[in-house]
Tab-separated table of C-alpha atoms in Angstrom:
chain	number	residue	atom	x	y	z
A	97	UNK	CA	91.493	149.026	94.624
A	98	UNK	CA	95.109	148.787	96.049
A	99	UNK	CA	94.287	145.688	99.050
A	100	UNK	CA	93.055	143.521	95.764
A	101	UNK	CA	96.625	144.049	94.174
A	102	UNK	CA	98.091	143.436	97.518
A	103	UNK	CA	96.011	140.411	97.663
A	104	UNK	CA	96.995	138.809	94.255
A	105	UNK	CA	100.732	139.403	95.179
A	106	UNK	CA	100.196	137.668	98.249
A	107	UNK	CA	98.674	134.941	96.939
A	108	UNK	CA	101.224	134.586	93.948
A	109	UNK	CA	104.016	134.383	96.125
A	110	UNK	CA	102.686	132.248	98.759
A	111	UNK	CA	101.626	129.941	95.767
A	112	UNK	CA	105.141	130.364	94.269
A	113	UNK	CA	106.356	128.703	97.445
A	114	UNK	CA	103.616	126.169	98.225
A	115	UNK	CA	103.121	125.014	94.638
A	116	UNK	CA	107.013	124.817	93.706
A	117	UNK	CA	107.798	121.488	94.107
A	118	UNK	CA	104.869	120.803	91.986
A	119	UNK	CA	106.066	123.196	89.450
A	120	UNK	CA	109.555	121.692	89.668
A	121	UNK	CA	108.086	117.832	88.488
A	122	UNK	CA	106.214	119.138	85.884
A	123	UNK	CA	109.127	120.293	84.408
A	124	UNK	CA	111.224	117.402	84.916
A	125	UNK	CA	107.992	115.470	83.716
A	126	UNK	CA	108.682	117.819	80.405
A	127	UNK	CA	112.492	116.863	80.453
A	128	UNK	CA	111.644	112.830	80.582
A	129	UNK	CA	109.412	113.148	77.394
A	130	UNK	CA	112.055	114.918	75.769
A	131	UNK	CA	114.388	112.016	77.056
A	132	UNK	CA	112.224	109.408	75.553
A	133	UNK	CA	111.634	111.238	72.483
A	134	UNK	CA	116.134	111.020	72.235
A	135	UNK	CA	115.987	114.423	72.210
A	136	UNK	CA	118.787	114.611	74.910
A	137	UNK	CA	120.243	118.163	75.176
A	138	UNK	CA	116.541	119.394	75.380
A	139	UNK	CA	115.724	116.455	78.085
A	140	UNK	CA	118.788	118.303	80.225
A	141	UNK	CA	117.760	121.588	79.666
A	142	UNK	CA	114.096	120.951	81.158
A	143	UNK	CA	116.025	118.727	83.742
A	144	UNK	CA	118.382	121.663	85.008
A	145	UNK	CA	115.609	123.892	85.032
A	146	UNK	CA	113.230	121.731	87.334
A	147	UNK	CA	116.579	121.642	89.656
A	148	UNK	CA	116.474	125.349	89.449
A	149	UNK	CA	112.997	125.558	90.212
A	150	UNK	CA	113.492	123.149	93.508
A	151	UNK	CA	116.361	121.096	93.667
A	152	UNK	CA	114.689	119.082	96.235
A	153	UNK	CA	113.069	117.098	93.676
A	154	UNK	CA	115.435	114.415	93.363
A	155	UNK	CA	113.155	113.123	89.785
A	156	UNK	CA	115.273	115.658	88.074
A	157	UNK	CA	118.272	115.183	89.767
A	158	UNK	CA	118.480	111.111	88.454
A	159	UNK	CA	117.155	112.675	85.277
A	160	UNK	CA	120.027	114.618	84.688
A	161	UNK	CA	122.396	112.230	86.586
A	162	UNK	CA	121.966	109.436	84.177
A	163	UNK	CA	121.935	111.736	81.023
A	164	UNK	CA	125.242	112.134	82.394
A	165	UNK	CA	126.350	108.743	83.190
A	166	UNK	CA	125.358	107.561	79.616
A	167	UNK	CA	127.787	110.195	78.063
A	168	UNK	CA	130.538	109.201	80.631
A	169	UNK	CA	129.996	105.955	79.488
A	170	UNK	CA	130.918	106.871	75.635
A	171	UNK	CA	133.446	109.918	76.862
A	172	UNK	CA	134.911	109.091	80.103
A	173	UNK	CA	136.358	112.874	80.676
A	174	UNK	CA	132.484	113.843	81.439
A	175	UNK	CA	132.842	111.408	84.400
A	176	UNK	CA	133.003	113.799	86.916
A	177	UNK	CA	130.119	115.981	85.717
A	178	UNK	CA	127.939	112.602	86.343
A	179	UNK	CA	129.771	112.543	89.848
A	180	UNK	CA	129.275	116.200	90.385
A	181	UNK	CA	125.571	115.966	89.578
A	182	UNK	CA	124.945	113.181	91.677
A	183	UNK	CA	126.602	114.195	94.659
A	184	UNK	CA	124.823	117.658	94.671
A	185	UNK	CA	121.608	116.017	94.008
A	186	UNK	CA	122.240	113.447	97.390
A	187	UNK	CA	123.561	116.653	99.092
A	188	UNK	CA	119.661	118.074	98.623
A	189	UNK	CA	117.948	115.020	98.994
A	190	UNK	CA	119.687	112.777	101.297
A	191	UNK	CA	117.036	110.667	101.939
A	192	UNK	CA	116.249	109.085	98.632
A	193	UNK	CA	117.085	105.929	97.711
A	194	UNK	CA	117.195	105.677	93.758
A	195	UNK	CA	119.329	108.709	93.475
A	196	UNK	CA	121.860	107.141	95.839
A	197	UNK	CA	121.622	104.355	93.977
A	198	UNK	CA	122.825	105.592	90.475
A	199	UNK	CA	125.867	107.406	92.551
A	200	UNK	CA	126.854	103.907	93.711
A	201	UNK	CA	126.303	102.604	90.089
A	202	UNK	CA	128.499	105.333	88.534
A	203	UNK	CA	131.101	105.176	91.077
A	204	UNK	CA	131.296	101.377	90.526
A	205	UNK	CA	130.654	100.994	86.597
A	206	UNK	CA	132.194	103.693	85.174
A	207	UNK	CA	134.613	105.231	87.800
A	208	UNK	CA	135.856	101.753	89.182
A	209	UNK	CA	136.173	103.666	92.296
A	210	UNK	CA	134.957	100.690	94.963
A	211	UNK	CA	135.375	102.470	98.060
A	212	UNK	CA	132.754	105.216	97.253
A	213	UNK	CA	130.380	102.921	95.538
A	214	UNK	CA	130.138	101.046	98.520
A	215	UNK	CA	129.446	104.229	100.888
A	216	UNK	CA	127.024	105.157	98.202
A	217	UNK	CA	125.395	101.916	97.820
A	218	UNK	CA	125.086	101.518	101.854
A	219	UNK	CA	123.271	105.070	102.235
A	220	UNK	CA	121.298	103.783	99.213
A	221	UNK	CA	120.448	100.287	101.589
A	222	UNK	CA	119.598	102.554	104.162
A	223	UNK	CA	117.221	105.266	102.261
A	224	UNK	CA	115.617	102.176	100.115
A	225	UNK	CA	115.997	98.471	101.675
A	226	UNK	CA	114.159	96.925	99.508
A	227	UNK	CA	115.917	97.648	95.995
A	228	UNK	CA	117.566	94.306	96.168
A	229	UNK	CA	119.990	95.626	93.464
A	230	UNK	CA	121.288	98.210	95.831
A	231	UNK	CA	122.339	95.534	98.321
A	232	UNK	CA	124.047	93.489	94.923
A	233	UNK	CA	125.899	96.299	94.192
A	234	UNK	CA	127.240	96.831	97.658
A	235	UNK	CA	128.361	93.083	97.962
A	236	UNK	CA	130.224	93.512	94.513
A	237	UNK	CA	131.871	96.772	95.663
A	238	UNK	CA	132.791	94.994	98.917
A	239	UNK	CA	134.162	92.119	97.206
A	240	UNK	CA	136.301	94.278	94.943
A	241	UNK	CA	137.661	96.077	98.152
A	242	UNK	CA	138.779	92.704	99.824
A	243	UNK	CA	135.763	92.200	101.942
A	244	UNK	CA	134.540	88.790	100.930
A	245	UNK	CA	132.312	88.381	104.177
A	246	UNK	CA	130.600	92.000	103.689
A	247	UNK	CA	130.123	91.181	100.133
A	248	UNK	CA	128.645	87.514	101.275
A	249	UNK	CA	126.139	89.763	103.924
A	250	UNK	CA	124.912	92.104	101.355
A	251	UNK	CA	124.269	88.890	98.688
A	252	UNK	CA	122.320	87.509	101.380
A	253	UNK	CA	120.424	90.241	102.015
A	254	UNK	CA	119.751	90.979	98.200
A	255	UNK	CA	118.445	87.412	98.289
A	256	UNK	CA	116.196	88.176	100.957
A	257	UNK	CA	114.341	91.190	99.185
A	258	UNK	CA	113.967	89.007	96.163
A	259	UNK	CA	117.311	89.581	94.212
A	260	UNK	CA	117.559	85.861	93.131
A	261	UNK	CA	121.119	86.969	90.793
A	262	UNK	CA	122.702	87.023	94.099
A	263	UNK	CA	122.741	83.593	95.073
A	264	UNK	CA	124.951	82.861	92.127
A	265	UNK	CA	127.468	84.817	93.486
A	266	UNK	CA	126.859	83.603	97.217
A	267	UNK	CA	127.937	80.029	95.689
A	268	UNK	CA	130.982	81.448	93.652
A	269	UNK	CA	132.405	83.448	96.430
């Protein structure tokens, strides 16, 4: 009978490591449900819990980062928390395009830190080259830095990916 307990323990421990990403995604999805019900504190709780289960599930970082971004728009003192959340998420998920794009948006829209925004956008374009918005933001960040040529190059790439609003920026600048 002791072998059954040993087998059970092995199955439980092995299952935890094997299915941890699935558990984390399930907890993230619960947080997303609460976010849709505008229960933001509860959503934040579940996003943090999902990250605690498996930090390599980028959706939880995106959810928590976007909640922090919303807060930082209203209360700029929380800007650094949004940046820290997204930077840490990118550290655990360096190949995730949407997470890097959220970091780019946070730097650009809230922090007005255009050099860091450009760097985050460049990471996002490498990870998710089909996202025309990323190329567009990279163009605007380069323009704000003063690199018009790079901005035009990024906007041309955005247009190639179907992001037609970048055509207006090309004509204007």
